[in-house]
PDB file of C-alpha atoms in Angstrom:
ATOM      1  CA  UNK A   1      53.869   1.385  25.699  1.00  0.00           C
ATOM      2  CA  UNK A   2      56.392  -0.944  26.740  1.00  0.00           C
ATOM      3  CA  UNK A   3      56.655  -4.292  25.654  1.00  0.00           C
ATOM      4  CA  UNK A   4      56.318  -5.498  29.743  1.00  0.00           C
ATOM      5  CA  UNK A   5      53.098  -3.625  30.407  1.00  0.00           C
ATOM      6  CA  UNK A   6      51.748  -4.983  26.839  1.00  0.00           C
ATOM      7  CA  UNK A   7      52.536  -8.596  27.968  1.00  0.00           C
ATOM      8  CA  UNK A   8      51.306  -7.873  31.603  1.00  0.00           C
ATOM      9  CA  UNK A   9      47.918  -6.358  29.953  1.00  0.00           C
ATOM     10  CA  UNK A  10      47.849  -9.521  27.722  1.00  0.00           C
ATOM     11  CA  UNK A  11      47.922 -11.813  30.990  1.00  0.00           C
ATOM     12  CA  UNK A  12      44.663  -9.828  32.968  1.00  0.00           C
ATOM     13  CA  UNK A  13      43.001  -9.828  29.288  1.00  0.00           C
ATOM     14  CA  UNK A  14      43.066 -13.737  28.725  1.00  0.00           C
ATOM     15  CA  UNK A  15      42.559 -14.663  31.837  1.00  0.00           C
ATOM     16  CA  UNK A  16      39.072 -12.950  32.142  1.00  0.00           C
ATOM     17  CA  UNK A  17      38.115 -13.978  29.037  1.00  0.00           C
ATOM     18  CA  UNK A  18      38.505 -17.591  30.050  1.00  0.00           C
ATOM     19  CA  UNK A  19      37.031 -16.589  33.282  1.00  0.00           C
ATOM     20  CA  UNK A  20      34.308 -14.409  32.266  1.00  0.00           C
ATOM     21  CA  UNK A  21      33.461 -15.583  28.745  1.00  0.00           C
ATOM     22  CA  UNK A  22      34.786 -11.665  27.560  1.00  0.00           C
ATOM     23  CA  UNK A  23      37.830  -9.509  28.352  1.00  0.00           C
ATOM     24  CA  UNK A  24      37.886  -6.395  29.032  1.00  0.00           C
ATOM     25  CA  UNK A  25      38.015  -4.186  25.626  1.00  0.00           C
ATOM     26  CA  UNK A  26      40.784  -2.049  27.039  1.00  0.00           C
ATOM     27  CA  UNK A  27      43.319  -2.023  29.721  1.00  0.00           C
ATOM     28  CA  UNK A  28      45.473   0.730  31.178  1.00  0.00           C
ATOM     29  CA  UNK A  29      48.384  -0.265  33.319  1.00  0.00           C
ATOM     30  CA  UNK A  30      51.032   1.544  35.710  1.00  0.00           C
ATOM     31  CA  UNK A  31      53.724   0.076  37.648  1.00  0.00           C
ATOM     32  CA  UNK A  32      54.211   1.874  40.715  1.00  0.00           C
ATOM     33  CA  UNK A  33      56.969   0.862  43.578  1.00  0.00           C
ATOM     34  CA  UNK A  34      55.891  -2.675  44.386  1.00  0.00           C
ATOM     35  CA  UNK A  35      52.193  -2.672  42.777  1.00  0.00           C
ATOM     36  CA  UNK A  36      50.792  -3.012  39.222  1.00  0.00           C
ATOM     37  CA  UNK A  37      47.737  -0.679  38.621  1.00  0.00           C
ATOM     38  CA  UNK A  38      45.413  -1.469  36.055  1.00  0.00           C
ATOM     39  CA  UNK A  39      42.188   0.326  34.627  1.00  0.00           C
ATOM     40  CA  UNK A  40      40.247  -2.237  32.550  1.00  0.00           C
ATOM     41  CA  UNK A  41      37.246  -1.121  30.266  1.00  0.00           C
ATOM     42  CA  UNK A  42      34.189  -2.664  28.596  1.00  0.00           C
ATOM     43  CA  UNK A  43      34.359  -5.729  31.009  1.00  0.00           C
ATOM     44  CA  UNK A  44      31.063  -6.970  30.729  1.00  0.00           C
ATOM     45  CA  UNK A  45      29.094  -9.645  28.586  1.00  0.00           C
ATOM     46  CA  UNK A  46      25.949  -9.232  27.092  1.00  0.00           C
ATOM     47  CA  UNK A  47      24.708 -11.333  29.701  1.00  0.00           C
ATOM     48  CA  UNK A  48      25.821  -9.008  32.540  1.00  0.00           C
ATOM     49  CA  UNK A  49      24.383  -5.990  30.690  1.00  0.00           C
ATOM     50  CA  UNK A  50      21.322  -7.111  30.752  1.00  0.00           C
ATOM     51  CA  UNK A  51      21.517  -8.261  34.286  1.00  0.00           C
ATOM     52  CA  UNK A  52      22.557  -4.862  35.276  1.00  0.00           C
ATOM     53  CA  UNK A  53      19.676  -2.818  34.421  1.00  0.00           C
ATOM     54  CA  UNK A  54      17.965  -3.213  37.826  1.00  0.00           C
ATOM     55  CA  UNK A  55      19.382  -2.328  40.932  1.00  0.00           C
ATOM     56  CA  UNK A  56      19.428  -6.107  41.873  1.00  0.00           C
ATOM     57  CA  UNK A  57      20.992  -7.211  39.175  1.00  0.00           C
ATOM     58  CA  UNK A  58      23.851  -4.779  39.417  1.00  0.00           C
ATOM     59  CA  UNK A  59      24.970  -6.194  42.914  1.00  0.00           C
ATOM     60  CA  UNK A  60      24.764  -9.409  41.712  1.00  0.00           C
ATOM     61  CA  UNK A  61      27.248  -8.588  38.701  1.00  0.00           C
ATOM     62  CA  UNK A  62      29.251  -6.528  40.947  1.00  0.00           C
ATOM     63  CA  UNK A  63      29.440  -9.104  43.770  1.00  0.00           C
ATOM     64  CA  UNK A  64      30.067 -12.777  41.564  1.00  0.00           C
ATOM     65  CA  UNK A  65      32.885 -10.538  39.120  1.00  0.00           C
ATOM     66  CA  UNK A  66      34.847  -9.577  42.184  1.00  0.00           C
ATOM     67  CA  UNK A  67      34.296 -12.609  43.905  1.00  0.00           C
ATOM     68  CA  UNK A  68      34.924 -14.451  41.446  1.00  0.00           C
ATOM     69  CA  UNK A  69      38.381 -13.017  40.399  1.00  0.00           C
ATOM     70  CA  UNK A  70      39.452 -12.051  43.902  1.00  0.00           C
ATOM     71  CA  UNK A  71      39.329 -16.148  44.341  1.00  0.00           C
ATOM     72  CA  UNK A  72      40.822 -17.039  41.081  1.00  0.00           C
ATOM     73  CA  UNK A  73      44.092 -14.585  42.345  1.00  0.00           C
ATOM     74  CA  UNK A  74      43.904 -15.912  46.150  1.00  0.00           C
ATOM     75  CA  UNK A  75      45.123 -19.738  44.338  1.00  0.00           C
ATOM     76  CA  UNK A  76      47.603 -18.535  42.389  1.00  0.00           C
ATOM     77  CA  UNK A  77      49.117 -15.949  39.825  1.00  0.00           C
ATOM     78  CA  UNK A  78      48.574 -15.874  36.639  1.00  0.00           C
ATOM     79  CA  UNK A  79      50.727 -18.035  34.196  1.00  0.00           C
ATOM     80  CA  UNK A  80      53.738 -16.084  33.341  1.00  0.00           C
ATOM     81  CA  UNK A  81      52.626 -12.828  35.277  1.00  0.00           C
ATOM     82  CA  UNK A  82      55.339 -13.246  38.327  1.00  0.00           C
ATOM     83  CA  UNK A  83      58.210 -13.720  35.875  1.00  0.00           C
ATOM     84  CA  UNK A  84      57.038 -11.038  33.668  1.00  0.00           C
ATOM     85  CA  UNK A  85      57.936  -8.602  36.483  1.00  0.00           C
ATOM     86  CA  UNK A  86      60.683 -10.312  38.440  1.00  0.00           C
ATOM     87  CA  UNK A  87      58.852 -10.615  41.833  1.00  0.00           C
ATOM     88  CA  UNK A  88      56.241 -12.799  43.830  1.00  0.00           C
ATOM     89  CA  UNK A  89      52.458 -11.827  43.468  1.00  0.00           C
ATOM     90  CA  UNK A  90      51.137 -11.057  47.158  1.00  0.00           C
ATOM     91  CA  UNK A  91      47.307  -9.691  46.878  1.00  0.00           C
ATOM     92  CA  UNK A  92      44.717  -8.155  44.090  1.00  0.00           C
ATOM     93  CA  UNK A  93      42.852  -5.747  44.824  1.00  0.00           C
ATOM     94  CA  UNK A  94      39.635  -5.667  42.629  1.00  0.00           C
ATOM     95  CA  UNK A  95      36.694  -3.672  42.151  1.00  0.00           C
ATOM     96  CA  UNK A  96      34.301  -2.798  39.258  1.00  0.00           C
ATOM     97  CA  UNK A  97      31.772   0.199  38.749  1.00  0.00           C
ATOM     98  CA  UNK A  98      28.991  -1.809  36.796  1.00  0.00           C
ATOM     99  CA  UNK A  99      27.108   1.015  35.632  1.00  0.00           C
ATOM    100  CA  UNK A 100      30.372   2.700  33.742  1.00  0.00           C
ATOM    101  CA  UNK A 101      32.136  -1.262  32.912  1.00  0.00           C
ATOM    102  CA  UNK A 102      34.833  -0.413  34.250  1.00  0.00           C
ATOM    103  CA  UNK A 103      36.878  -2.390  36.961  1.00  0.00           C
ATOM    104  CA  UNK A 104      40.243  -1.711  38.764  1.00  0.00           C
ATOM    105  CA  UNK A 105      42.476  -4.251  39.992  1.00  0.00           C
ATOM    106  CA  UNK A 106      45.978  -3.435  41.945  1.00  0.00           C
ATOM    107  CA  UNK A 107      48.399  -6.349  42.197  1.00  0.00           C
ATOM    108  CA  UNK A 108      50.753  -6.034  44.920  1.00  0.00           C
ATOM    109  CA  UNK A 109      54.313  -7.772  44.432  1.00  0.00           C
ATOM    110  CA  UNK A 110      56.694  -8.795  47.128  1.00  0.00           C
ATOM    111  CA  UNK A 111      59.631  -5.837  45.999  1.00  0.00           C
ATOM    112  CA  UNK A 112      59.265  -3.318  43.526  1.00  0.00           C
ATOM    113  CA  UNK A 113      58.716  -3.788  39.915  1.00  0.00           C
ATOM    114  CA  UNK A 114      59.228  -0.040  38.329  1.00  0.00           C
ATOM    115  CA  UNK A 115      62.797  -0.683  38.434  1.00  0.00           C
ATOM    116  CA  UNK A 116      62.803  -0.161  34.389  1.00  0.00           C
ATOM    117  CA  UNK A 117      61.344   2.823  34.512  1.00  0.00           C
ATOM    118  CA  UNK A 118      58.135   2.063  32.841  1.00  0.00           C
ATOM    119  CA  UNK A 119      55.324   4.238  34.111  1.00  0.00           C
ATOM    120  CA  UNK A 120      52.276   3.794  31.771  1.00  0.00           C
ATOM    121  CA  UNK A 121      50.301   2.056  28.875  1.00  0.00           C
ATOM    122  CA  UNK A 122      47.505   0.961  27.084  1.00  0.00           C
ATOM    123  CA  UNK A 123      46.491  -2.281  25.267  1.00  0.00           C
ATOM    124  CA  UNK A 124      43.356  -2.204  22.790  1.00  0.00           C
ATOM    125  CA  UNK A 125      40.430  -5.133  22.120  1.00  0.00           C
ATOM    126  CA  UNK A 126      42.119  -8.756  22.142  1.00  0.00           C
ATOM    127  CA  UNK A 127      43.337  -9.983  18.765  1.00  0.00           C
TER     128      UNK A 127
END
């Protein structure tokens, strides 16, 4: 993995935790033309797992963690995130399947940020 998408991973990871209380447990990123696309699993807290064992509850986890991050990104990017990858942030895209934890969020950029050639890459747990 390249040192970018580590440091790019590292960025998503802390700022959830601080959101959210947790991180996600793993993240898989691509950069792709102007867009950053990240898989992020074993997202939720305890909390939220025990939240989501009714039908209710899942919408209610699904609807306040997208919410809530969609707003967090529609302020501003993340510390260090837009000169990580040399261009301006534009728009996330989130979304999260509750019943599998896992979420996927595409960051559009202003121009594209593949120029390097890096295609792919994991990060595990937080240290």
């Amino acid at each position: 993995m390249s040192r970018q998408i580590h440091e790019f991973n590292d960025i998503i990871r802390k700022l959830r935790k601080n959101l959210f209380g947790k991180g996600p447990e793993r993240i898989q990123t691509i950069f792709v033309n102007d867009m950053a696309i990240s898989t992020l699993y074993g997202n939720l807290s305890p909390s939220e797992q025990f939240i989501a064992r009714t039908v209710e509850g899942r919408e209610m986890v699904h609807a306040a963690r997208t919410r809530m991050i969609q707003n967090v990104y529609a302020t501003a990017a993340p510390e260090g995130m837009e000169e990580l990858v040399g261009a301006k942030f534009v728009h996330l895209f989130s979304d999260i399947k509750v019943e599998d934890d896992i979420a996927v969020s595409v960051f559009l950029f202003d121009r594209p940020i593949d120029q390097n050639g890096h295609l792919g890459g994991e990060s595990d747990a937080a240290r």
